[in-house]
Amino acid sequence: MNLLDLHCHSTASDGALPPAELVARAAARGCKTLALTDHDCTAGLAEARRAAAGQGVALINGVEVSVTWRKRTIHIVGLGIDPEHPALAAGLQTIRDGRVERARKMAESLAHVGIEGTFEGAMAHCGNPEMIGRTHFARHLVETGRAKDVQQVFKRYLVSGKPGYVPHQWAELADAVGWIVAAGGIAVIAHPGRYKIGKLLMSELIGEFRAAGGTAIEVVSGSHSVSEIPQFARLAREQGLLASSGSDFHAPGEGGRDVGLTLPMPEGCEPVWSRLGVEAAM
Ligand code: AMP
Ligand code: MN
Ligand code: MN
Ligand code: MN
């Protein structure tokens, strides 16, 4: 196990634990280095940093930026960012600005299939109203008995072609990578296994990502199956990208990996943490 986790979420975005509880949970599991990477938002970092200092955890400032690339949603993680950097802060604000309106449209489209009150219901699960997103709707729909768990809600209601899905334009890939790099961070293609794109499209994505200043890709991810790990390790080596590792933890009991520890990085990959000034603490 690596005692390090470079991707997780708090109540500042769509995680269920406040930053201090998230850090405490990671520390209790033996984690030595944690990056908090909330979606489009850095508001949880100050609390996480205070908690980490008291628990012997090295906190890396992170973010996960929502991008629309060729009509697909792609996530780009930024590690080691300065959250105060003006270009990054302003860019993230533009992404957050679209979320409430999108949530209203989602609620309207769910109302069309007879499911009323989801805007208010989702907001009740959201610690940071400007960060309202699909996960908050999913938790509300589970709570009201529309599905047995969050995964099932996504399948039935929240993915393309389903009644609660509203297409949305997120940031441009080059802008997102540019903001992260300008803010002193390393840009990382998050959970590449989630995009279900072929080899050619993946190499085009990597080409544009690299041209914009991106240098890393997640190889070990809570969103990857065990068989995807060596596959993306090979891709990282072939493409000369640094390799990252993170749980993508959101909430206890919501599936995926718990926060704090990640599976070992395959041999031959250059770990992104070598550039972050931290040890993997194996
Ligand atoms: P949003 O940025 O509001 O579109 O929400 C995206 C978030 O929804 C992701 O970060 C995940 O936390 C969650 N998500 C997306 N797809 C799924 C899925 N199939 N099952 C469970 N959670 C998902
Ligand atoms: Mn999420
Ligand atoms: Mn993601
Ligand atoms: Mn994530």
Short mmCIF file of C-alpha atoms and ligand atoms in Angstrom, two decimals:
data_model
loop_
_atom_site.label_atom_id
_atom_site.label_comp_id
_atom_site.label_asym_id
_atom_site.label_seq_id
_atom_site.Cartn_x
_atom_site.Cartn_y
_atom_site.Cartn_z
CA MET A 1 0.00 0.00 0.00
CA ASN A 2 0.99 3.59 -0.59
CA LEU A 3 0.28 5.67 2.50
CA LEU A 4 -0.71 8.49 0.21
CA ASP A 5 -3.85 9.61 -1.56
CA LEU A 6 -3.83 12.38 -4.17
CA HIS A 7 -7.57 12.58 -5.00
CA CYS A 8 -10.54 12.94 -2.64
CA HIS A 9 -13.58 15.11 -1.93
CA SER A 10 -15.05 16.96 1.04
CA THR A 11 -18.31 18.82 1.71
CA ALA A 12 -16.75 21.78 -0.12
CA SER A 13 -17.87 19.90 -3.28
CA ASP A 14 -19.69 16.57 -3.39
CA GLY A 15 -17.98 14.66 -0.58
CA ALA A 16 -19.98 13.79 2.52
CA LEU A 17 -17.33 14.56 5.16
CA PRO A 18 -16.17 18.05 6.16
CA PRO A 19 -12.46 18.61 5.39
CA ALA A 20 -11.29 18.07 9.00
CA GLU A 21 -13.19 14.77 9.27
CA LEU A 22 -11.84 13.63 5.93
CA VAL A 23 -8.26 14.32 7.06
CA ALA A 24 -8.88 12.56 10.39
CA ARG A 25 -10.29 9.52 8.59
CA ALA A 26 -7.27 9.37 6.28
CA ALA A 27 -4.86 9.81 9.22
CA ALA A 28 -6.59 7.05 11.20
CA ARG A 29 -5.96 4.70 8.27
CA GLY A 30 -2.23 5.55 8.28
CA CYS A 31 -2.17 8.11 5.49
CA LYS A 32 0.92 10.34 5.45
CA THR A 33 0.23 12.53 2.40
CA LEU A 34 -3.21 13.67 1.28
CA ALA A 35 -4.32 15.94 -1.56
CA LEU A 36 -7.82 17.38 -1.17
CA THR A 37 -9.15 17.76 -4.73
CA ASP A 38 -12.67 19.13 -4.55
CA HIS A 39 -14.51 19.76 -7.82
CA ASP A 40 -14.01 23.31 -9.17
CA CYS A 41 -13.42 24.67 -5.68
CA THR A 42 -10.62 25.22 -3.16
CA ALA A 43 -12.77 26.34 -0.22
CA GLY A 44 -12.01 23.22 1.84
CA LEU A 45 -8.23 23.55 1.78
CA ALA A 46 -7.75 25.91 4.73
CA GLU A 47 -9.70 23.66 7.13
CA ALA A 48 -7.98 20.55 5.75
CA ARG A 49 -4.57 22.16 6.24
CA ARG A 50 -5.29 23.04 9.89
CA ALA A 51 -6.51 19.49 10.56
CA ALA A 52 -3.56 17.91 8.77
CA ALA A 53 -1.03 19.87 10.84
CA GLY A 54 -2.42 18.32 14.02
CA GLN A 55 -2.44 14.76 12.63
CA GLY A 56 1.00 14.40 11.06
CA VAL A 57 -0.43 14.42 7.54
CA ALA A 58 1.24 16.40 4.74
CA LEU A 59 -1.56 18.19 2.91
CA ILE A 60 -1.20 18.95 -0.80
CA ASN A 61 -3.41 21.73 -2.15
CA GLY A 62 -5.50 20.24 -4.94
CA VAL A 63 -8.55 20.76 -7.12
CA GLU A 64 -10.44 18.72 -9.75
CA VAL A 65 -11.50 20.88 -12.67
CA SER A 66 -14.55 19.98 -14.81
CA VAL A 67 -13.76 20.23 -18.53
CA THR A 68 -15.77 19.71 -21.69
CA TRP A 69 -13.59 18.23 -24.41
CA ARG A 70 -15.20 17.21 -27.70
CA LYS A 71 -18.62 17.08 -26.02
CA ARG A 72 -17.35 14.79 -23.25
CA THR A 73 -16.82 15.62 -19.61
CA ILE A 74 -13.19 15.16 -18.62
CA HIS A 75 -11.75 15.87 -15.17
CA ILE A 76 -8.33 17.45 -14.70
CA VAL A 77 -6.79 17.31 -11.23
CA GLY A 78 -4.39 20.06 -10.18
CA LEU A 79 -1.81 19.18 -7.49
CA GLY A 80 0.37 21.60 -5.55
CA ILE A 81 -1.61 24.65 -6.66
CA ASP A 82 -1.69 28.07 -5.07
CA PRO A 83 -5.44 28.38 -4.42
CA GLU A 84 -5.15 32.18 -4.30
CA HIS A 85 -3.71 32.47 -7.78
CA PRO A 86 -5.98 34.97 -9.61
CA ALA A 87 -6.29 33.11 -12.93
CA LEU A 88 -7.11 29.82 -11.23
CA ALA A 89 -9.50 31.39 -8.72
CA ALA A 90 -11.33 33.33 -11.45
CA GLY A 91 -11.49 30.29 -13.75
CA LEU A 92 -12.95 28.07 -11.03
CA GLN A 93 -15.48 30.77 -10.20
CA THR A 94 -16.75 30.78 -13.81
CA ILE A 95 -17.34 27.02 -13.58
CA ARG A 96 -19.17 27.30 -10.27
CA ASP A 97 -21.33 30.10 -11.65
CA GLY A 98 -23.08 27.68 -13.99
CA ARG A 99 -23.98 25.05 -11.41
CA VAL A 100 -27.10 26.47 -9.76
CA GLU A 101 -28.80 27.15 -13.07
CA ARG A 102 -27.96 23.65 -14.29
CA ALA A 103 -29.36 22.21 -11.04
CA ARG A 104 -32.64 24.10 -11.60
CA LYS A 105 -32.86 22.60 -15.08
CA MET A 106 -32.15 19.13 -13.68
CA ALA A 107 -34.95 19.57 -11.15
CA GLU A 108 -37.32 20.77 -13.88
CA SER A 109 -36.57 17.80 -16.05
CA LEU A 110 -37.07 15.41 -13.14
CA ALA A 111 -40.40 17.16 -12.40
CA HIS A 112 -41.44 16.34 -15.97
CA VAL A 113 -41.27 12.65 -15.07
CA GLY A 114 -43.20 13.25 -11.85
CA ILE A 115 -40.34 13.67 -9.40
CA GLU A 116 -40.95 16.97 -7.63
CA GLY A 117 -38.89 18.99 -5.19
CA THR A 118 -35.44 17.75 -6.12
CA PHE A 119 -33.76 21.18 -6.25
CA GLU A 120 -34.52 21.79 -2.57
CA GLY A 121 -33.86 18.14 -1.75
CA ALA A 122 -30.44 18.17 -3.39
CA MET A 123 -29.57 21.50 -1.77
CA ALA A 124 -30.24 19.97 1.64
CA HIS A 125 -27.34 17.57 0.92
CA CYS A 126 -25.03 20.30 -0.31
CA GLY A 127 -22.60 22.03 2.07
CA ASN A 128 -21.64 24.69 -0.47
CA PRO A 129 -24.67 25.83 -2.53
CA GLU A 130 -22.65 27.12 -5.52
CA MET A 131 -21.20 23.59 -5.82
CA ILE A 132 -24.56 21.85 -6.27
CA GLY A 133 -24.08 18.82 -8.51
CA ARG A 134 -25.35 15.45 -9.56
CA THR A 135 -24.09 13.64 -6.45
CA HIS A 136 -26.31 15.81 -4.23
CA PHE A 137 -29.32 14.95 -6.39
CA ALA A 138 -28.33 11.30 -6.19
CA ARG A 139 -28.19 11.32 -2.38
CA HIS A 140 -31.59 13.00 -2.21
CA LEU A 141 -33.11 10.46 -4.62
CA VAL A 142 -31.74 7.57 -2.55
CA GLU A 143 -33.11 9.14 0.61
CA THR A 144 -36.57 9.46 -0.98
CA GLY A 145 -36.53 5.84 -2.13
CA ARG A 146 -36.17 6.40 -5.89
CA ALA A 147 -33.23 3.99 -6.04
CA LYS A 148 -31.27 1.73 -3.71
CA ASP A 149 -27.94 3.54 -3.97
CA VAL A 150 -26.14 6.41 -5.63
CA GLN A 151 -24.85 4.27 -8.51
CA GLN A 152 -28.38 3.17 -9.32
CA VAL A 153 -29.63 6.78 -9.30
CA PHE A 154 -26.95 7.73 -11.81
CA LYS A 155 -27.91 4.86 -14.10
CA ARG A 156 -31.62 5.65 -13.95
CA TYR A 157 -31.67 9.43 -13.83
CA LEU A 158 -28.41 11.30 -14.09
CA VAL A 159 -26.49 10.14 -17.15
CA SER A 160 -26.90 11.15 -20.79
CA GLY A 161 -30.28 10.04 -22.16
CA LYS A 162 -31.95 9.85 -18.73
CA PRO A 163 -34.64 12.24 -17.44
CA GLY A 164 -32.52 14.24 -14.98
CA TYR A 165 -29.53 14.70 -17.26
CA VAL A 166 -28.80 18.22 -18.46
CA PRO A 167 -25.85 18.69 -20.82
CA HIS A 168 -23.48 21.35 -19.60
CA GLN A 169 -20.50 23.28 -20.96
CA TRP A 170 -17.63 23.14 -18.48
CA ALA A 171 -14.16 24.73 -18.92
CA GLU A 172 -11.99 24.34 -22.02
CA LEU A 173 -9.21 21.76 -21.60
CA ALA A 174 -6.40 24.22 -22.41
CA ASP A 175 -7.83 26.80 -20.00
CA ALA A 176 -8.12 24.34 -17.12
CA VAL A 177 -4.57 23.06 -17.60
CA GLY A 178 -3.31 26.64 -18.05
CA TRP A 179 -4.89 27.82 -14.77
CA ILE A 180 -3.37 24.90 -12.85
CA VAL A 181 0.10 25.41 -14.30
CA ALA A 182 -0.10 29.21 -13.79
CA ALA A 183 -0.97 28.51 -10.15
CA GLY A 184 2.25 26.50 -9.77
CA GLY A 185 0.51 23.12 -9.93
CA ILE A 186 0.87 19.87 -11.84
CA ALA A 187 -2.06 19.02 -14.12
CA VAL A 188 -3.21 15.39 -14.04
CA ILE A 189 -5.75 13.62 -16.28
CA ALA A 190 -8.14 12.15 -13.70
CA HIS A 191 -9.43 8.55 -13.89
CA PRO A 192 -8.77 8.00 -17.64
CA GLY A 193 -10.53 4.63 -17.41
CA ARG A 194 -13.86 6.40 -16.88
CA TYR A 195 -13.97 8.06 -20.29
CA LYS A 196 -14.46 4.94 -22.39
CA ILE A 197 -12.62 6.43 -25.34
CA GLY A 198 -10.53 4.45 -27.79
CA LYS A 199 -6.77 4.55 -28.19
CA LEU A 200 -6.79 7.20 -30.89
CA LEU A 201 -9.02 9.64 -29.01
CA MET A 202 -7.06 9.05 -25.81
CA SER A 203 -3.81 9.95 -27.56
CA GLU A 204 -5.44 13.07 -29.03
CA LEU A 205 -6.62 14.02 -25.54
CA ILE A 206 -3.12 13.48 -24.17
CA GLY A 207 -1.62 15.49 -27.06
CA GLU A 208 -3.83 18.52 -26.37
CA PHE A 209 -3.35 18.13 -22.63
CA ARG A 210 0.41 18.07 -23.02
CA ALA A 211 0.42 21.02 -25.45
CA ALA A 212 -1.38 23.04 -22.77
CA GLY A 213 1.27 22.14 -20.16
CA GLY A 214 -0.18 18.96 -18.61
CA THR A 215 2.33 16.38 -17.40
CA ALA A 216 0.59 13.60 -15.42
CA ILE A 217 -2.16 10.99 -15.51
CA GLU A 218 -3.88 8.91 -12.84
CA VAL A 219 -2.76 5.32 -13.06
CA VAL A 220 -4.03 4.10 -9.68
CA SER A 221 -7.57 5.34 -9.06
CA GLY A 222 -10.54 4.26 -7.01
CA SER A 223 -12.43 4.62 -10.30
CA HIS A 224 -10.20 2.04 -12.01
CA SER A 225 -10.60 -1.70 -11.90
CA VAL A 226 -7.56 -3.71 -10.86
CA SER A 227 -6.99 -4.70 -14.50
CA GLU A 228 -7.02 -1.08 -15.67
CA ILE A 229 -4.07 -0.17 -13.46
CA PRO A 230 -1.36 -1.92 -15.54
CA GLN A 231 -3.08 -0.71 -18.71
CA PHE A 232 -2.81 2.96 -17.69
CA ALA A 233 0.68 2.35 -16.26
CA ARG A 234 1.75 1.31 -19.75
CA LEU A 235 0.07 4.37 -21.26
CA ALA A 236 1.84 6.67 -18.78
CA ARG A 237 5.22 5.09 -19.61
CA GLU A 238 4.63 5.19 -23.39
CA GLN A 239 3.50 8.80 -23.26
CA GLY A 240 6.16 9.93 -20.77
CA LEU A 241 3.58 11.15 -18.27
CA LEU A 242 4.06 11.23 -14.51
CA ALA A 243 1.80 8.73 -12.73
CA SER A 244 -0.63 9.70 -9.97
CA SER A 245 -2.58 7.71 -7.41
CA GLY A 246 -5.80 8.59 -5.61
CA SER A 247 -8.90 7.04 -4.09
CA ASP A 248 -11.48 9.52 -5.47
CA PHE A 249 -13.22 8.96 -2.13
CA HIS A 250 -16.56 10.78 -1.66
CA ALA A 251 -18.44 9.22 1.26
CA PRO A 252 -18.36 6.24 3.60
CA GLY A 253 -20.55 3.47 2.21
CA GLU A 254 -20.93 4.98 -1.27
CA GLY A 255 -18.70 2.43 -2.96
CA GLY A 256 -15.20 2.85 -4.35
CA ARG A 257 -12.09 3.02 -2.21
CA ASP A 258 -11.78 4.52 1.23
CA VAL A 259 -9.69 7.64 1.72
CA GLY A 260 -6.01 7.66 2.67
CA LEU A 261 -4.33 4.59 1.20
CA THR A 262 -3.86 3.63 -2.42
CA LEU A 263 -2.75 0.49 -4.20
CA PRO A 264 0.97 0.29 -5.11
CA MET A 265 2.13 2.12 -8.22
CA PRO A 266 3.28 -0.35 -10.89
CA GLU A 267 7.02 -0.58 -11.57
CA GLY A 268 8.47 1.66 -14.23
CA CYS A 269 6.13 4.60 -13.71
CA GLU A 270 7.54 7.89 -12.53
CA PRO A 271 5.34 8.88 -9.58
CA VAL A 272 3.98 12.41 -9.63
CA TRP A 273 4.85 12.77 -5.95
CA SER A 274 8.55 12.89 -6.82
CA ARG A 275 7.71 16.42 -8.12
CA LEU A 276 5.63 17.39 -5.11
CA GLY A 277 8.42 17.08 -2.58
CA VAL A 278 6.78 14.23 -0.68
CA GLU A 279 7.63 10.60 -0.06
CA ALA A 280 5.22 7.82 -0.93
CA ALA A 281 5.84 6.47 2.59
CA MET A 282 5.36 2.87 1.53
P1 AMP B 1 -21.26 16.88 -11.64
O1 AMP B 1 -19.90 17.54 -11.64
O2 AMP B 1 -22.27 17.64 -10.86
O3 AMP B 1 -21.71 16.51 -13.03
O4 AMP B 1 -21.10 15.53 -10.84
C1 AMP B 1 -20.09 14.63 -11.18
C2 AMP B 1 -19.90 13.67 -10.02
O5 AMP B 1 -20.92 12.70 -10.02
C3 AMP B 1 -18.63 12.88 -10.11
O6 AMP B 1 -17.56 13.60 -9.58
C4 AMP B 1 -18.94 11.69 -9.25
O7 AMP B 1 -18.79 12.04 -7.89
C5 AMP B 1 -20.40 11.48 -9.51
N1 AMP B 1 -20.66 10.46 -10.53
C6 AMP B 1 -20.58 10.59 -11.86
N2 AMP B 1 -20.96 9.44 -12.48
C7 AMP B 1 -21.28 8.58 -11.49
C8 AMP B 1 -21.76 7.22 -11.46
N3 AMP B 1 -22.00 6.55 -12.58
N4 AMP B 1 -21.98 6.66 -10.25
C9 AMP B 1 -21.77 7.34 -9.11
N5 AMP B 1 -21.33 8.62 -9.08
C10 AMP B 1 -21.09 9.22 -10.25
MN MN B 2 -17.62 13.86 -7.42
MN MN B 3 -13.79 12.98 -11.36
MN MN B 4 -13.00 13.11 -8.04
#
